[in-house]
């Protein structure tokens, strides 16, 4: 086991630990966390509109009540999930600017960074083409395409939603880098000290705003000349990553990395999900369209797939382990820890278990901590991918207890509840022999200490 930990430290902890310190990565983490309220609010109103699909008996009641206000309450969905890329971009720009200002000792205003990021992103929204030697906004109205003045429309402005998250992230990174470059080179307008701070800050961002505008427009022009735009370019590498995450071996890779990183002291869930969050949100939006239309590919890895089916009880799928600690542990350490952790565990919170057991650098529980989530993810993946269980179409709060989150996220599929219970049952079985051995070891140590005393 010492060789295993040495291997993980050398080839996983080192590279991933370094990756987690990058300013860009930390800003993405912050953007993902800060966007959670918007995804949940938008999804809950979405669930409200599809409840009759889960409970047909309510169709008459819904037609006489909620359906009459559908266009009203779905505004909450259109302007949260429907424009999620905007939220990501603004938060990313704000957080990245704040980090650079503090760590690079630059006079940067996070609000200016956020607004410059938003401006850069919005510049990429319209589609352009070359027509008769001139650059023109795309105009295309067909059964499959609705593009007005270069703005592509679906249920809403398509590129402002989950489809545009990656572009928003990259534009925020570009805008903040140009902003910080201008400040470093003193390419800013400095106002007298007597000028109010708010006015001074706005003029400080003036030259950076011109620089960001020119750079993004030049990028747009170069891409249009090649027959592409930034969305099509970004789609090439990210579609590959997305395709990998939507495979059974992608599940193994994701959950092995999360578990292995935790075992050597790095918050694996935060690092890995920072990169997968845009993917699961885009997949969830795609699933909703597929379910509504009755056709199209569905994605198993979508929405809160992770907390609803895989990491039930927290990272490592430890809910069953906590129950073992409460009712079966002989060692006093595990008994006390289990009683303190049982309530948080039902809400997918298990820091007491990870740091109190501990899971970190613990060879006795390394295997189940990594294996249980992998097996659970494969069970859930195949159940959804084969159509046995409905896909996730709505975001639910990650602390939602086992079964309830799966039920709400699938808009009322009872089979999703059964799937969640199967996943946690299998994870619990995997933990059992390792728990028994570890508990026996601790009990002997406690007995030995008691005898010595």
PDB file of N, CA and C in Angstrom, residues 186-222:
ATOM      1  N   UNK A 186       0.883  50.194 -17.798  1.00  0.00           N
ATOM      2  CA  UNK A 186       0.403  51.553 -17.518  1.00  0.00           C
ATOM      3  C   UNK A 186      -0.357  52.153 -18.694  1.00  0.00           C
ATOM      4  N   UNK A 187      -1.067  51.269 -19.445  1.00  0.00           N
ATOM      5  CA  UNK A 187      -1.917  51.752 -20.537  1.00  0.00           C
ATOM      6  C   UNK A 187      -3.301  52.082 -19.974  1.00  0.00           C
ATOM      7  N   UNK A 188      -3.339  52.990 -19.058  1.00  0.00           N
ATOM      8  CA  UNK A 188      -4.603  53.379 -18.440  1.00  0.00           C
ATOM      9  C   UNK A 188      -4.656  54.896 -18.295  1.00  0.00           C
ATOM     10  N   UNK A 189      -5.857  55.395 -18.124  1.00  0.00           N
ATOM     11  CA  UNK A 189      -6.045  56.830 -17.898  1.00  0.00           C
ATOM     12  C   UNK A 189      -6.104  57.072 -16.395  1.00  0.00           C
ATOM     13  N   UNK A 190      -5.174  57.854 -15.898  1.00  0.00           N
ATOM     14  CA  UNK A 190      -5.136  58.156 -14.475  1.00  0.00           C
ATOM     15  C   UNK A 190      -5.787  59.511 -14.211  1.00  0.00           C
ATOM     16  N   UNK A 191      -6.763  59.499 -13.345  1.00  0.00           N
ATOM     17  CA  UNK A 191      -7.472  60.723 -12.995  1.00  0.00           C
ATOM     18  C   UNK A 191      -6.857  61.339 -11.735  1.00  0.00           C
ATOM     19  N   UNK A 192      -7.023  62.653 -11.552  1.00  0.00           N
ATOM     20  CA  UNK A 192      -6.524  63.309 -10.325  1.00  0.00           C
ATOM     21  C   UNK A 192      -7.164  62.691  -9.090  1.00  0.00           C
ATOM     22  N   UNK A 193      -6.480  62.795  -7.948  1.00  0.00           N
ATOM     23  CA  UNK A 193      -6.971  62.218  -6.706  1.00  0.00           C
ATOM     24  C   UNK A 193      -8.293  62.828  -6.257  1.00  0.00           C
ATOM     25  N   UNK A 194      -8.564  64.029  -6.703  1.00  0.00           N
ATOM     26  CA  UNK A 194      -9.809  64.694  -6.305  1.00  0.00           C
ATOM     27  C   UNK A 194     -11.037  64.082  -6.959  1.00  0.00           C
ATOM     28  N   UNK A 195     -10.830  63.332  -8.046  1.00  0.00           N
ATOM     29  CA  UNK A 195     -11.946  62.710  -8.760  1.00  0.00           C
ATOM     30  C   UNK A 195     -12.486  61.550  -7.926  1.00  0.00           C
ATOM     31  N   UNK A 196     -13.826  61.444  -7.802  1.00  0.00           N
ATOM     32  CA  UNK A 196     -14.406  60.338  -7.026  1.00  0.00           C
ATOM     33  C   UNK A 196     -13.895  58.976  -7.515  1.00  0.00           C
ATOM     34  N   UNK A 197     -13.786  58.032  -6.563  1.00  0.00           N
ATOM     35  CA  UNK A 197     -13.219  56.708  -6.869  1.00  0.00           C
ATOM     36  C   UNK A 197     -13.987  55.990  -7.969  1.00  0.00           C
ATOM     37  N   UNK A 198     -15.322  56.095  -7.952  1.00  0.00           N
ATOM     38  CA  UNK A 198     -16.134  55.410  -8.964  1.00  0.00           C
ATOM     39  C   UNK A 198     -15.839  55.924 -10.363  1.00  0.00           C
ATOM     40  N   UNK A 199     -15.697  57.240 -10.512  1.00  0.00           N
ATOM     41  CA  UNK A 199     -15.394  57.828 -11.822  1.00  0.00           C
ATOM     42  C   UNK A 199     -13.987  57.434 -12.259  1.00  0.00           C
ATOM     43  N   UNK A 200     -13.046  57.445 -11.305  1.00  0.00           N
ATOM     44  CA  UNK A 200     -11.656  57.097 -11.619  1.00  0.00           C
ATOM     45  C   UNK A 200     -11.536  55.662 -12.112  1.00  0.00           C
ATOM     46  N   UNK A 201     -12.260  54.745 -11.464  1.00  0.00           N
ATOM     47  CA  UNK A 201     -12.215  53.339 -11.856  1.00  0.00           C
ATOM     48  C   UNK A 201     -12.777  53.122 -13.256  1.00  0.00           C
ATOM     49  N   UNK A 202     -13.838  53.871 -13.591  1.00  0.00           N
ATOM     50  CA  UNK A 202     -14.441  53.708 -14.911  1.00  0.00           C
ATOM     51  C   UNK A 202     -13.479  54.158 -16.015  1.00  0.00           C
ATOM     52  N   UNK A 203     -12.746  55.229 -15.762  1.00  0.00           N
ATOM     53  CA  UNK A 203     -11.783  55.688 -16.770  1.00  0.00           C
ATOM     54  C   UNK A 203     -10.554  54.777 -16.828  1.00  0.00           C
ATOM     55  N   UNK A 204     -10.228  54.144 -15.710  1.00  0.00           N
ATOM     56  CA  UNK A 204      -9.111  53.187 -15.702  1.00  0.00           C
ATOM     57  C   UNK A 204      -9.385  52.029 -16.649  1.00  0.00           C
ATOM     58  N   UNK A 205     -10.648  51.668 -16.789  1.00  0.00           N
ATOM     59  CA  UNK A 205     -11.015  50.538 -17.650  1.00  0.00           C
ATOM     60  C   UNK A 205     -11.236  50.941 -19.105  1.00  0.00           C
ATOM     61  N   UNK A 206     -11.127  52.238 -19.421  1.00  0.00           N
ATOM     62  CA  UNK A 206     -11.457  52.699 -20.770  1.00  0.00           C
ATOM     63  C   UNK A 206     -10.512  52.127 -21.828  1.00  0.00           C
ATOM     64  N   UNK A 207      -9.209  52.315 -21.650  1.00  0.00           N
ATOM     65  CA  UNK A 207      -8.243  51.808 -22.629  1.00  0.00           C
ATOM     66  C   UNK A 207      -8.270  50.277 -22.689  1.00  0.00           C
ATOM     67  N   UNK A 208      -8.293  49.568 -21.525  1.00  0.00           N
ATOM     68  CA  UNK A 208      -8.443  48.115 -21.595  1.00  0.00           C
ATOM     69  C   UNK A 208      -9.686  47.676 -22.363  1.00  0.00           C
ATOM     70  N   UNK A 209     -10.775  48.444 -22.242  1.00  0.00           N
ATOM     71  CA  UNK A 209     -12.004  48.095 -22.969  1.00  0.00           C
ATOM     72  C   UNK A 209     -11.781  48.180 -24.468  1.00  0.00           C
ATOM     73  N   UNK A 210     -11.079  49.227 -24.927  1.00  0.00           N
ATOM     74  CA  UNK A 210     -10.757  49.334 -26.355  1.00  0.00           C
ATOM     75  C   UNK A 210      -9.862  48.173 -26.798  1.00  0.00           C
ATOM     76  N   UNK A 211      -8.881  47.839 -25.973  1.00  0.00           N
ATOM     77  CA  UNK A 211      -7.955  46.746 -26.311  1.00  0.00           C
ATOM     78  C   UNK A 211      -8.713  45.432 -26.428  1.00  0.00           C
ATOM     79  N   UNK A 212      -9.572  45.139 -25.445  1.00  0.00           N
ATOM     80  CA  UNK A 212     -10.357  43.900 -25.473  1.00  0.00           C
ATOM     81  C   UNK A 212     -11.257  43.875 -26.704  1.00  0.00           C
ATOM     82  N   UNK A 213     -11.918  44.997 -26.992  1.00  0.00           N
ATOM     83  CA  UNK A 213     -12.814  45.066 -28.149  1.00  0.00           C
ATOM     84  C   UNK A 213     -12.065  44.788 -29.450  1.00  0.00           C
ATOM     85  N   UNK A 214     -10.930  45.434 -29.643  1.00  0.00           N
ATOM     86  CA  UNK A 214     -10.158  45.252 -30.882  1.00  0.00           C
ATOM     87  C   UNK A 214      -9.663  43.817 -31.019  1.00  0.00           C
ATOM     88  N   UNK A 215      -9.146  43.261 -29.943  1.00  0.00           N
ATOM     89  CA  UNK A 215      -8.604  41.896 -30.004  1.00  0.00           C
ATOM     90  C   UNK A 215      -9.691  40.889 -30.337  1.00  0.00           C
ATOM     91  N   UNK A 216     -10.838  40.983 -29.662  1.00  0.00           N
ATOM     92  CA  UNK A 216     -11.921  40.024 -29.910  1.00  0.00           C
ATOM     93  C   UNK A 216     -12.479  40.189 -31.316  1.00  0.00           C
ATOM     94  N   UNK A 217     -12.607  41.422 -31.776  1.00  0.00           N
ATOM     95  CA  UNK A 217     -13.097  41.642 -33.142  1.00  0.00           C
ATOM     96  C   UNK A 217     -12.122  41.083 -34.180  1.00  0.00           C
ATOM     97  N   UNK A 218     -10.836  41.241 -33.937  1.00  0.00           N
ATOM     98  CA  UNK A 218      -9.834  40.694 -34.863  1.00  0.00           C
ATOM     99  C   UNK A 218      -9.906  39.169 -34.879  1.00  0.00           C
ATOM    100  N   UNK A 219     -10.063  38.565 -33.695  1.00  0.00           N
ATOM    101  CA  UNK A 219     -10.216  37.102 -33.624  1.00  0.00           C
ATOM    102  C   UNK A 219     -11.438  36.662 -34.406  1.00  0.00           C
ATOM    103  N   UNK A 220     -12.559  37.381 -34.204  1.00  0.00           N
ATOM    104  CA  UNK A 220     -13.784  37.068 -34.954  1.00  0.00           C
ATOM    105  C   UNK A 220     -13.543  37.136 -36.460  1.00  0.00           C
ATOM    106  N   UNK A 221     -12.887  38.202 -36.887  1.00  0.00           N
ATOM    107  CA  UNK A 221     -12.652  38.401 -38.322  1.00  0.00           C
ATOM    108  C   UNK A 221     -11.792  37.289 -38.906  1.00  0.00           C
ATOM    109  N   UNK A 222     -10.727  36.927 -38.214  1.00  0.00           N
ATOM    110  CA  UNK A 222      -9.836  35.876 -38.711  1.00  0.00           C
ATOM    111  C   UNK A 222     -10.557  34.539 -38.817  1.00  0.00           C
TER     112      UNK A 222
END
